[in-house]
XYZ file of C-alpha atoms in Angstrom:
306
model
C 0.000 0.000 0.000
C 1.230 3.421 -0.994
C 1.611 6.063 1.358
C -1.434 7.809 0.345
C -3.322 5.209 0.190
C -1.972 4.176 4.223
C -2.887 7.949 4.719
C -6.298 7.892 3.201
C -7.421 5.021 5.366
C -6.644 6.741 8.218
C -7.917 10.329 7.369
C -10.738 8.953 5.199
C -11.520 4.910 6.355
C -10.600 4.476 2.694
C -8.948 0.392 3.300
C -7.201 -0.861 0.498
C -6.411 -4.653 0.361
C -2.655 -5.404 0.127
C -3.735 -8.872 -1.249
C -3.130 -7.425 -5.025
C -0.314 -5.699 -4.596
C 0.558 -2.058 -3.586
C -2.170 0.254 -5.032
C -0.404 3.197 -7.097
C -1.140 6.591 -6.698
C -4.118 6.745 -9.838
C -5.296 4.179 -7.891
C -5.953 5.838 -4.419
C -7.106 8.707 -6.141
C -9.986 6.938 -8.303
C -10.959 5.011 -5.024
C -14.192 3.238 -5.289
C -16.013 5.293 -8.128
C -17.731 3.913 -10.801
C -15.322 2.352 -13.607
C -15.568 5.044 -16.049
C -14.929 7.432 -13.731
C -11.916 5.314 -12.156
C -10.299 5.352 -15.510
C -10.575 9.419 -16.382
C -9.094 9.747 -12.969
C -5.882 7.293 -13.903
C -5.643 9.177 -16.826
C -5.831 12.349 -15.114
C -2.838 11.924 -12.946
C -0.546 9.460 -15.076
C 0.543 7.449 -12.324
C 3.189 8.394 -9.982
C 5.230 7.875 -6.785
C 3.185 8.730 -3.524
C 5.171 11.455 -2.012
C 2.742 11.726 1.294
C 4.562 11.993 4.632
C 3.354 10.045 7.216
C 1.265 12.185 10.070
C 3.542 13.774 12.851
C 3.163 15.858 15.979
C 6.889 17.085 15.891
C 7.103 20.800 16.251
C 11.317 20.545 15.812
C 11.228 20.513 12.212
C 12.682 24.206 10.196
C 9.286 25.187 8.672
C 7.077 24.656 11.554
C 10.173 26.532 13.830
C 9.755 29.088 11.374
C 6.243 29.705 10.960
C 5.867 29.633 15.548
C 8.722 32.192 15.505
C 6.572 34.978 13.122
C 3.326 33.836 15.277
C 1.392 33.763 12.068
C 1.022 30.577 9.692
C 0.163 32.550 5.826
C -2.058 30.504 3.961
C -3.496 30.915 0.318
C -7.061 30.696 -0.069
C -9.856 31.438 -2.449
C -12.480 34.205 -2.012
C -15.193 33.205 -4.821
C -16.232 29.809 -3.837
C -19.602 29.951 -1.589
C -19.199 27.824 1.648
C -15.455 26.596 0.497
C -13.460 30.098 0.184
C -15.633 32.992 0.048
C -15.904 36.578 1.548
C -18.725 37.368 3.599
C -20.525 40.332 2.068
C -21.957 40.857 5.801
C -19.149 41.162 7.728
C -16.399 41.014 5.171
C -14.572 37.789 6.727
C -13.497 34.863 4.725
C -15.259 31.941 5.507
C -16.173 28.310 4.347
C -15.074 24.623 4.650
C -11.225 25.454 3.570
C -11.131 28.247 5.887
C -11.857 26.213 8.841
C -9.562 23.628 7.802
C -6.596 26.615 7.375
C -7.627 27.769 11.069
C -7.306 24.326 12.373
C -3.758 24.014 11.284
C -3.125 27.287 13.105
C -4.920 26.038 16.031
C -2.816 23.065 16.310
C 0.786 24.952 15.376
C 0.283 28.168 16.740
C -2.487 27.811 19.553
C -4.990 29.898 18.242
C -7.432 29.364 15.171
C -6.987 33.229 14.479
C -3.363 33.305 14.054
C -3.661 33.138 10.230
C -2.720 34.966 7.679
C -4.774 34.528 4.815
C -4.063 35.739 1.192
C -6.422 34.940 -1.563
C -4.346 33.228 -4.855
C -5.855 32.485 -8.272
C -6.518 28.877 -9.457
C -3.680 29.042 -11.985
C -1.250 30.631 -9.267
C -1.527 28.134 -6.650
C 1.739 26.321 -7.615
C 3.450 29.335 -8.265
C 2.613 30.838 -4.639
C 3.633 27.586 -2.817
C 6.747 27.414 -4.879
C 8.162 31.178 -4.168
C 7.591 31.085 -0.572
C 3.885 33.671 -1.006
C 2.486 31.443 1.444
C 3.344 28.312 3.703
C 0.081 26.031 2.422
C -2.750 26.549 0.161
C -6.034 25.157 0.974
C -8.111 25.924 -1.957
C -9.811 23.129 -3.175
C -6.910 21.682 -4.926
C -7.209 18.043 -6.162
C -4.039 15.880 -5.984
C -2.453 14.895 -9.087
C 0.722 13.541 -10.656
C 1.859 16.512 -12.278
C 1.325 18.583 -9.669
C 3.091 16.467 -7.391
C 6.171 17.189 -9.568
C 5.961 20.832 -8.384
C 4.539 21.133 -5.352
C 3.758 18.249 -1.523
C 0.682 17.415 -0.887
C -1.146 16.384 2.651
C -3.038 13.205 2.365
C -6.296 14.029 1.180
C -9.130 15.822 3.261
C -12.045 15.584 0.709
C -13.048 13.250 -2.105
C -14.351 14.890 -5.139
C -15.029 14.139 -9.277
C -15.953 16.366 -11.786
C -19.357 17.866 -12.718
C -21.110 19.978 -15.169
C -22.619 23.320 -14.136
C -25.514 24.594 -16.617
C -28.739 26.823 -16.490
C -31.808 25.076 -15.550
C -33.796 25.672 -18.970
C -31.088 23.702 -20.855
C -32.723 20.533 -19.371
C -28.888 18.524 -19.866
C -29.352 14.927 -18.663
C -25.684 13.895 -19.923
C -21.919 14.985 -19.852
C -22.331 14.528 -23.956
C -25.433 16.143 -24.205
C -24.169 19.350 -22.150
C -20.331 20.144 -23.729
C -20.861 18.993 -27.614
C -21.745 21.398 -29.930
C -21.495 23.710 -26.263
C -19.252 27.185 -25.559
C -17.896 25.423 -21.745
C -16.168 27.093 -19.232
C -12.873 26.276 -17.230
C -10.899 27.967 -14.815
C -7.288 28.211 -15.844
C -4.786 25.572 -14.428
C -7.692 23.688 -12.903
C -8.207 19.766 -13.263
C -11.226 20.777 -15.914
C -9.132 22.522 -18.043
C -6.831 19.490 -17.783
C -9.552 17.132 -18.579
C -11.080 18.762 -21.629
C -7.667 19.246 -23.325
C -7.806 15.162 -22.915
C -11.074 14.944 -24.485
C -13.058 18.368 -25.413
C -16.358 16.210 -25.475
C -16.917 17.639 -29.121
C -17.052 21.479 -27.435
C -17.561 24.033 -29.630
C -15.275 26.512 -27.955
C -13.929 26.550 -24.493
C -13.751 29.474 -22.483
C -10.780 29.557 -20.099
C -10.916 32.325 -16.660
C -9.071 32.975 -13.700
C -11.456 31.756 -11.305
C -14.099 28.832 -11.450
C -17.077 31.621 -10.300
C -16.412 33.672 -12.986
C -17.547 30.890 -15.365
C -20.579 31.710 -13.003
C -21.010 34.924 -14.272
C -20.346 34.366 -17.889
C -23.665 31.880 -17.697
C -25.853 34.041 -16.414
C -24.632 36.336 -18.956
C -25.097 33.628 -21.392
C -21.807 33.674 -23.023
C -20.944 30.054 -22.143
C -23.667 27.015 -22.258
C -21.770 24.844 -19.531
C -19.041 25.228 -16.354
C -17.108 22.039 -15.725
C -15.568 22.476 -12.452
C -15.177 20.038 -9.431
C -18.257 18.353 -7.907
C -17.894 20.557 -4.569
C -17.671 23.762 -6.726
C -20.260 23.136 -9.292
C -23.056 22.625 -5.950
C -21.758 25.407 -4.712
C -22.485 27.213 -8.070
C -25.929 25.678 -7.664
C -26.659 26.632 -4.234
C -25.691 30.165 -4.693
C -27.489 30.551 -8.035
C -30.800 28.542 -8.197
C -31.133 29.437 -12.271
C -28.375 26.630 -12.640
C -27.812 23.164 -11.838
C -25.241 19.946 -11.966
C -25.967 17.818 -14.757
C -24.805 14.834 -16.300
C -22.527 12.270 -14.747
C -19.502 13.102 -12.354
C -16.552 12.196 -13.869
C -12.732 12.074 -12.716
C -12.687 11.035 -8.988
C -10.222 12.433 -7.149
C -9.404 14.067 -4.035
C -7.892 17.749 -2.649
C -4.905 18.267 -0.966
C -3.387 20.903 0.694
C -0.248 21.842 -1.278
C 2.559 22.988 0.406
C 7.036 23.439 -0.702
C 8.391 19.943 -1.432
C 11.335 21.258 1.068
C 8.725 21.691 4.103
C 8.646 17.609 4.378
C 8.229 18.632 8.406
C 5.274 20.784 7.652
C 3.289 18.216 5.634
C 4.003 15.403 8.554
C 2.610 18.031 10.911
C -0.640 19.479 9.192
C -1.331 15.461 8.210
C -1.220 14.742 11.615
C -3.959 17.788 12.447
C -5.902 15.908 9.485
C -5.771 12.729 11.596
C -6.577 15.083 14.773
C -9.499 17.514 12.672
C -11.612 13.845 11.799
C -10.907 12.094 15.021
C -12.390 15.337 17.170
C -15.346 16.146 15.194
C -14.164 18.960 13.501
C -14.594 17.966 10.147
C -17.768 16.492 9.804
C -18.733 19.868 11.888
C -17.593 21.810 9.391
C -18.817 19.813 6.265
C -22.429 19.909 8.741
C -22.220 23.817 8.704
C -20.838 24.286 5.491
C -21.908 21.763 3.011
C -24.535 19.569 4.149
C -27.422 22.020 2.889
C -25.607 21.828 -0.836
C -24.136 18.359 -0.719
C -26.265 15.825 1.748
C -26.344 15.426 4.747
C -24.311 12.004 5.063
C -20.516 12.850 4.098
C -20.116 8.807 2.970
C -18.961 9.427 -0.915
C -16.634 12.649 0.292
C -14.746 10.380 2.643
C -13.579 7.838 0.559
């Protein structure tokens, strides 16, 4: 068994057999979806050596030294996804399912959920803001792949996803096919989308690429794209923030998301996948995904913790 599959079962209850032989990477990642949707997500990451640390409480280690001596741990987040990463018009804090995950890292390094800095990064700059030193982690809905793994460590996963088409209501789309060919779709830049439809474009007339998955939002109700492929969280948070659009169609691509972090800070990811262990052993994350996500994506978190 890999280390992200070892990781998985412990974060997630995810149990591989070892019977067959050590599960690769593509493996772990399609988990126990549907066939189809296995294969799109082997072909999505290529295959690849698991990289995972296993889960630590050390504090001794340079990064997490570093980040208790400035008192602050800087984390990259999004603002535009409702109940994941989003900025409360209300009272102008940024809240959601990856915030609370950020401030339980903080919690557990620093003492104190609030000690966090957070600055909001771009889909297609998440790499580049782990890689320069911009922040110490992103959490930002970022699924785990191979060639991402090249650039960038991940934590062991924290949320099992797929992907999903996002279209208005009136289109009536019963089918992945049915909603992309012929279809102006929308990706965000460097996302797993984007990544998927330069595989196979699903016979798309014309894809629209933008910085952030909620501006493909926007250019819907605009009607200046037909379709939003985006990841299955995203696309019901699209629909539960705009009730004139809907997922449609099968999910496709299982996978899961990762918080990326330097390939260097090897003590960092043993420490924030040992708050993962901590975060789903104390209630905190089905608490979160209860406050967050249950109204959008059922109540029972089975399929999201594989």
């Amino acid at each position: 068994m890999t280390g992200v599959a070892v990781l998985a079962a412990w974060l997630i209850g995810a149990g591989t057999s070892g019977a067959a032989g050590p599960a690769t990477a593509a493996q772990t990642l399609a988990g126990a979806a549907a066939p189809q949707a296995a294969q799109s997500a082997q072909d999505l990451a290529g295959g690849c050596e698991d990289r995972t640390a296993a889960p630590s409480p050390n504090e001794n280690g340079p990064k997490v030294r570093q980040i208790k001596q400035r008192g602050t741990l800087i984390v990259g987040v999004d603002q535009n996804s409702y109940h994941w990463g989003y900025r409360n018009p209300q009272t102008g804090r940024i809240e959601g399912f990856d915030i609370d995950l950020a401030r339980a890292v903080a919690k557990e390094i620093l003492g104190d959920p609030d000690r966090v800095t957070f600055k909001t990064v771009p889909t297609a700059k998440r790499i580049e803001a782990v890689r320069t030193g911009q922040v110490d982690l992103i959490a930002r809905t970022m699924t785990i792949t191979c060639d991402r793994w090249q650039d960038v460590a991940f934590s062991a996963p924290y949320f099992a996803s797929g992907q999903r088409l996002v279209v208005p209501r009136a289109a009536k789309v019963t089918s992945l096919e049915q909603g992309l060919e012929g279809k102006r779709a929308c990706v965000a830049d460097q996302s797993s989308s984007q990544a998927l439809l330069r595989q196979n474009p699903h016979g798309t007339a014309d894809v629209k690429v933008v910085e952030n998955q909620l501006d493909c939002l926007v250019l819907m109700q605009l009607g200046q794209v037909d379709a939003t492929l985006t990841d299955t969280a995203l696309a019901a948070a699209q629909a539960a923030q705009d009730p004139t659009v809907e997922q449609a169609g099968e999910q496709i691509a299982f996978a899961h998301m990762g918080i990326a972090m330097k390939k260097e800070d090897t003590d960092l990811v043993a420490r924030v996948n040992q708050v993962l262990v901590d975060y789903r052993a104390n209630g905190g994350w089905r608490a979160s995904y209860d406050h967050w996500l249950a109204a959008s994506m059922g109540a029972d978190p089975a399929d999201y913790l594989r």
